[in-house]
CSV table of C-alpha atoms in Angstrom, one decimal:
chain,number,residue,atom,x,y,z
K,1,MET,CA,-103.5,-61.2,13.5
K,2,GLU,CA,-103.3,-57.7,12.0
K,3,ARG,CA,-106.1,-55.4,12.9
K,4,LEU,CA,-108.2,-53.8,10.2
K,5,VAL,CA,-107.9,-50.0,10.3
K,6,ARG,CA,-109.7,-47.6,8.1
K,7,HIS,CA,-107.6,-44.4,7.5
K,8,PHE,CA,-109.4,-41.2,6.6
K,9,GLN,CA,-107.6,-38.9,4.1
K,10,PHE,CA,-107.8,-35.1,4.1
K,11,ASN,CA,-107.9,-33.8,0.5
K,12,GLY,CA,-106.0,-36.9,-0.7
K,13,GLU,CA,-103.3,-36.6,2.0
K,14,GLU,CA,-102.6,-39.1,4.8
K,15,GLN,CA,-103.4,-36.5,7.4
K,16,LEU,CA,-104.5,-32.9,8.0
K,17,VAL,CA,-101.6,-30.5,8.5
K,18,ILE,CA,-102.4,-26.9,9.5
K,19,GLU,CA,-100.9,-24.1,11.4
K,20,ALA,CA,-101.9,-24.3,15.0
K,21,VAL,CA,-103.8,-21.1,15.3
K,22,ARG,CA,-107.4,-20.9,16.6
K,23,GLU,CA,-108.7,-19.4,13.4
K,24,ASN,CA,-107.9,-22.7,11.7
K,25,PHE,CA,-110.2,-24.8,13.9
K,26,PRO,CA,-113.1,-24.8,11.4
K,27,VAL,CA,-110.9,-26.7,8.9
K,28,LEU,CA,-110.4,-29.5,11.5
K,29,ARG,CA,-114.0,-29.3,12.7
K,30,GLU,CA,-115.5,-29.7,9.2
K,31,TRP,CA,-113.2,-32.6,8.4
K,32,ILE,CA,-113.9,-34.5,11.6
K,33,ALA,CA,-117.7,-33.7,11.4
K,34,GLY,CA,-117.8,-35.3,8.0
K,35,ILE,CA,-116.0,-38.5,9.2
K,36,VAL,CA,-118.2,-38.8,12.3
K,37,ASP,CA,-121.3,-38.4,10.1
K,38,GLU,CA,-120.0,-41.0,7.7
K,39,LEU,CA,-119.4,-43.4,10.6
K,40,GLN,CA,-123.0,-42.7,11.9
K,41,PHE,CA,-121.9,-41.7,15.4
K,42,GLN,CA,-124.9,-40.5,17.4
K,43,SER,CA,-125.5,-36.8,17.7
K,44,ARG,CA,-124.4,-36.6,21.3
K,45,GLU,CA,-121.2,-38.5,20.5
K,46,LYS,CA,-120.5,-36.3,17.6
K,47,LYS,CA,-120.8,-33.2,19.8
K,48,GLN,CA,-118.5,-34.8,22.3
K,49,ILE,CA,-115.9,-35.5,19.6
K,50,LEU,CA,-116.1,-32.0,18.2
K,51,ILE,CA,-115.8,-30.4,21.6
K,52,SER,CA,-112.8,-32.6,22.4
K,53,CYS,CA,-111.1,-31.7,19.1
K,54,ASP,CA,-111.8,-28.0,19.9
K,55,GLU,CA,-110.2,-28.3,23.3
K,56,ILE,CA,-107.1,-30.1,22.1
K,57,PHE,CA,-106.6,-27.9,19.1
K,58,THR,CA,-107.1,-24.8,21.2
K,59,ASN,CA,-104.6,-26.1,23.7
K,60,ILE,CA,-101.9,-26.7,21.1
K,61,SER,CA,-102.6,-23.4,19.5
K,62,GLY,CA,-102.3,-21.5,22.7
K,63,TYR,CA,-99.4,-23.2,24.4
K,64,ALA,CA,-97.3,-25.6,22.3
K,65,TYR,CA,-95.2,-23.0,20.4
K,66,GLY,CA,-95.1,-20.1,22.8
K,67,GLU,CA,-95.1,-16.8,20.8
K,68,SER,CA,-94.3,-18.5,17.5
K,69,ILE,CA,-96.6,-20.3,15.2
K,70,GLY,CA,-96.1,-24.0,14.6
K,71,LYS,CA,-97.9,-26.8,12.9
K,72,VAL,CA,-100.2,-29.5,14.0
K,73,SER,CA,-101.0,-32.7,12.2
K,74,VAL,CA,-104.1,-34.7,12.7
K,75,LYS,CA,-104.8,-38.3,11.7
K,76,ALA,CA,-108.2,-40.0,11.8
K,77,GLU,CA,-108.6,-43.8,11.9
K,78,TYR,CA,-111.5,-46.1,12.5
K,79,LEU,CA,-111.1,-49.6,13.9
K,80,PRO,CA,-114.3,-51.5,12.9
K,81,SER,CA,-113.7,-54.5,15.2
K,82,GLU,CA,-113.6,-52.2,18.3
K,83,GLN,CA,-115.9,-49.6,16.8
K,84,GLU,CA,-113.4,-47.0,17.8
K,85,LEU,CA,-112.5,-43.7,16.2
K,86,HIS,CA,-108.9,-42.6,16.9
K,87,ILE,CA,-108.0,-39.0,16.3
K,88,VAL,CA,-104.3,-38.5,16.6
K,89,PHE,CA,-102.9,-35.0,17.2
K,90,CYS,CA,-99.1,-34.4,16.7
K,91,ASP,CA,-97.1,-31.2,17.3
K,92,ASP,CA,-93.4,-30.3,17.7
K,93,GLY,CA,-94.0,-28.0,20.6
K,94,ILE,CA,-92.9,-28.1,24.2
K,95,ALA,CA,-93.6,-31.3,26.0
K,96,PHE,CA,-97.0,-31.3,27.5
K,97,ASP,CA,-98.9,-34.3,28.9
K,98,PRO,CA,-102.6,-33.3,29.3
K,99,LEU,CA,-103.3,-36.4,31.3
K,100,LYS,CA,-101.1,-34.9,34.1
K,101,SER,CA,-103.1,-31.7,34.2
K,102,GLY,CA,-104.9,-31.2,37.5
K,103,THR,CA,-108.6,-31.5,38.2
K,104,PRO,CA,-110.3,-28.1,38.2
K,105,ASP,CA,-112.4,-27.0,41.1
K,106,ILE,CA,-116.0,-27.3,39.8
K,107,GLN,CA,-117.6,-26.5,43.1
K,108,SER,CA,-116.3,-23.0,43.9
K,109,ARG,CA,-118.5,-19.9,43.9
K,110,LEU,CA,-119.0,-17.7,40.9
K,111,ALA,CA,-116.4,-15.1,41.9
K,112,GLU,CA,-113.7,-17.7,42.4
K,113,ARG,CA,-114.6,-20.0,39.5
K,114,LYS,CA,-111.9,-20.5,36.9
K,115,VAL,CA,-112.2,-21.9,33.4
K,116,GLY,CA,-108.5,-22.9,33.1
K,117,GLY,CA,-108.2,-26.7,33.0
K,118,LEU,CA,-111.8,-27.2,32.3
K,119,GLY,CA,-111.3,-28.1,28.6
K,120,LEU,CA,-109.0,-31.0,29.2
K,121,PHE,CA,-111.2,-32.1,32.1
K,122,MET,CA,-114.1,-32.3,29.7
K,123,VAL,CA,-112.1,-34.2,27.1
K,124,LYS,CA,-111.1,-36.8,29.7
K,125,LYS,CA,-114.8,-37.2,30.7
K,126,MET,CA,-116.2,-37.3,27.2
K,127,MET,CA,-113.7,-39.6,25.5
K,128,ASP,CA,-113.4,-43.4,26.2
K,129,ASP,CA,-109.7,-43.0,26.3
K,130,VAL,CA,-107.0,-40.4,25.9
K,131,VAL,CA,-103.4,-41.6,25.3
K,132,TYR,CA,-100.3,-39.4,25.3
K,133,VAL,CA,-96.8,-40.2,24.3
K,134,ARG,CA,-93.7,-38.0,23.8
K,135,GLN,CA,-91.7,-39.4,20.9
K,136,ASP,CA,-88.9,-37.9,18.8
K,137,ASP,CA,-89.5,-34.5,20.4
K,138,ARG,CA,-93.2,-34.6,19.4
K,139,ASN,CA,-96.3,-34.6,21.5
K,140,ILE,CA,-98.6,-37.3,20.2
K,141,LEU,CA,-102.1,-37.3,21.7
K,142,THR,CA,-104.8,-39.8,20.7
K,143,LEU,CA,-108.5,-39.3,21.4
K,144,ILE,CA,-110.4,-42.6,21.4
K,145,LYS,CA,-114.2,-42.7,21.1
K,146,LYS,CA,-116.3,-45.8,20.8
K,147,SER,CA,-119.4,-45.7,18.7
K,148,LYS,CA,-122.6,-47.1,20.1
K,149,THR,CA,-124.0,-47.5,16.6
K,150,GLU,CA,-123.8,-50.9,14.9
K,151,ASN,CA,-122.9,-51.8,11.3
K,152,LYS,CA,-120.4,-49.4,9.8
U,1,MET,CA,-122.6,-19.0,15.3
U,2,LYS,CA,-125.1,-16.2,15.1
U,3,ALA,CA,-126.3,-14.1,18.0
U,4,VAL,CA,-129.4,-12.0,18.0
U,5,PHE,CA,-129.7,-9.2,20.5
U,6,ASP,CA,-133.0,-7.9,21.8
U,7,LYS,CA,-132.5,-4.9,24.1
U,8,ASN,CA,-135.5,-3.6,26.1
U,9,ALA,CA,-134.6,-0.8,28.6
U,10,ASN,CA,-132.3,-2.5,31.1
U,11,SER,CA,-133.0,-6.0,29.8
U,12,LEU,CA,-131.0,-7.8,27.1
U,13,THR,CA,-132.0,-11.1,25.5
U,14,VAL,CA,-129.3,-12.9,23.5
U,15,SER,CA,-130.5,-15.7,21.3
U,16,ILE,CA,-127.6,-17.8,20.1
U,17,GLU,CA,-127.6,-20.2,17.2
U,18,GLY,CA,-124.9,-22.7,16.2
U,19,SER,CA,-121.8,-23.8,18.1
U,20,ILE,CA,-120.0,-21.7,20.7
U,21,ASP,CA,-116.4,-22.8,20.1
U,22,THR,CA,-112.8,-21.6,20.2
U,23,VAL,CA,-113.4,-19.3,17.2
U,24,THR,CA,-117.0,-18.2,17.8
U,25,ALA,CA,-116.8,-17.6,21.6
U,26,PRO,CA,-114.6,-14.5,21.3
U,27,GLU,CA,-117.0,-13.2,18.7
U,28,LEU,CA,-119.9,-13.7,21.0
U,29,ASP,CA,-117.9,-12.0,23.8
U,30,SER,CA,-117.2,-8.9,21.8
U,31,GLN,CA,-120.8,-8.7,20.6
U,32,LEU,CA,-122.0,-9.0,24.3
U,33,GLN,CA,-119.6,-6.2,25.4
U,34,ALA,CA,-120.9,-3.9,22.6
U,35,ASN,CA,-124.4,-4.3,23.9
U,36,TRP,CA,-123.6,-4.3,27.6
U,37,ALA,CA,-124.1,-0.6,28.7
U,38,GLY,CA,-126.9,-0.1,31.2
U,39,ILE,CA,-128.0,-3.8,31.3
U,40,THR,CA,-129.1,-5.3,34.6
U,41,GLU,CA,-131.0,-8.2,33.3
U,42,LEU,CA,-129.3,-10.6,30.9
U,43,ILE,CA,-131.2,-13.6,29.3
U,44,MET,CA,-129.2,-16.0,27.2
U,45,ASP,CA,-131.4,-18.2,25.1
U,46,LEU,CA,-129.5,-21.4,24.0
U,47,ALA,CA,-132.4,-23.1,22.2
U,48,ALA,CA,-130.6,-23.2,18.9
U,49,VAL,CA,-127.1,-23.9,20.3
U,50,ASP,CA,-125.5,-27.0,18.9
U,51,TYR,CA,-122.6,-27.4,21.3
U,52,ILE,CA,-120.4,-25.4,23.6
U,53,SER,CA,-116.7,-25.8,24.4
U,54,SER,CA,-114.8,-24.4,27.3
U,55,ALA,CA,-114.2,-21.2,25.4
U,56,GLY,CA,-118.0,-20.7,25.4
U,57,LEU,CA,-118.2,-21.6,29.1
U,58,ARG,CA,-115.7,-18.8,29.7
U,59,VAL,CA,-117.9,-16.3,28.0
U,60,ILE,CA,-121.0,-17.4,30.0
U,61,LEU,CA,-119.0,-17.3,33.2
U,62,MET,CA,-117.6,-13.8,32.6
U,63,ALA,CA,-121.1,-12.5,31.6
U,64,SER,CA,-122.6,-14.0,34.8
U,65,ARG,CA,-119.8,-12.5,36.9
U,66,GLN,CA,-120.3,-9.1,35.3
U,67,MET,CA,-124.0,-9.2,36.0
U,68,GLU,CA,-123.4,-10.1,39.6
U,69,GLU,CA,-120.9,-7.3,40.0
U,70,CYS,CA,-123.5,-4.8,38.9
U,71,ASP,CA,-126.2,-6.4,41.1
U,72,GLY,CA,-128.0,-7.6,38.0
U,73,SER,CA,-129.4,-11.0,37.1
U,74,MET,CA,-128.6,-13.5,34.4
U,75,THR,CA,-130.8,-16.4,33.2
U,76,VAL,CA,-129.9,-19.1,30.8
U,77,ARG,CA,-132.9,-20.3,29.0
U,78,ASN,CA,-133.8,-23.3,26.8
U,79,VAL,CA,-130.8,-25.5,27.6
U,80,ASN,CA,-131.0,-28.8,25.6
U,81,ASP,CA,-129.9,-32.1,27.1
U,82,ASP,CA,-126.4,-32.1,25.5
U,83,ILE,CA,-125.6,-28.7,26.9
U,84,LYS,CA,-127.2,-29.5,30.2
U,85,GLU,CA,-124.8,-32.5,30.4
U,86,ILE,CA,-121.8,-30.1,29.8
U,87,PHE,CA,-123.1,-27.7,32.5
U,88,GLU,CA,-123.5,-30.6,34.9
U,89,MET,CA,-120.1,-32.1,34.1
U,90,THR,CA,-118.4,-28.7,34.8
U,91,GLY,CA,-120.5,-27.7,37.8
U,92,PHE,CA,-122.0,-24.8,35.8
U,93,ASP,CA,-125.5,-26.0,36.6
U,94,SER,CA,-125.0,-24.9,40.2
U,95,LEU,CA,-123.6,-21.5,39.2
U,96,LEU,CA,-126.2,-20.5,36.7
U,97,ASN,CA,-129.8,-19.7,36.9
U,98,LEU,CA,-131.2,-22.2,34.4
U,99,GLU,CA,-134.7,-21.9,33.2
């Protein structure tokens, strides 16, 4: 049986496509915030989703294309039967599987504490699932968040 | 994000409003640096902060480290439950003086 999927458009397009530069994050944030509000995610879940989008977008902006500027496309889909929001990030940058990134040291003293790796660590903690595939020279990363709110 | 700075002799209170994210964290950092001279007591008031990403954690970490290096103190005040959860998740709760 085919699963029912609700696709969210961005300004009439199938997906949001923007240059992967940090300054563009508010465009993504506002779009996702609107979707999450419409789906009546709880406030805590909304923040977790926005933080996770921030971390993934920042990561792509900072590392995927080296010194040059590339694009990132983002799709948003909701699966009512599973009550899951799927946010799919695609870029044409260098292959990078965030699921293979190491666990940061969160016990070290102030002087030794590093922030590198913390963002992806947070994403993995806050999302119900994170799926990475490398396909046709593209990085495809899906963030999955289940809603605790009924009746969408 | 909006940050209001209240400087009183060697003490600086920063009241932050909105989200501290990949775009606003560098803004907060440069505003902090501009108000930094002579400060030995830094108070960050997060009462009106919506959420904080790792870019914001970096700013807090650097500020805390800077205060330690000059034998000063830093206090993070009015941390709501969602931000407290982030601090606990990342081990920042054991690094910071939360009030």
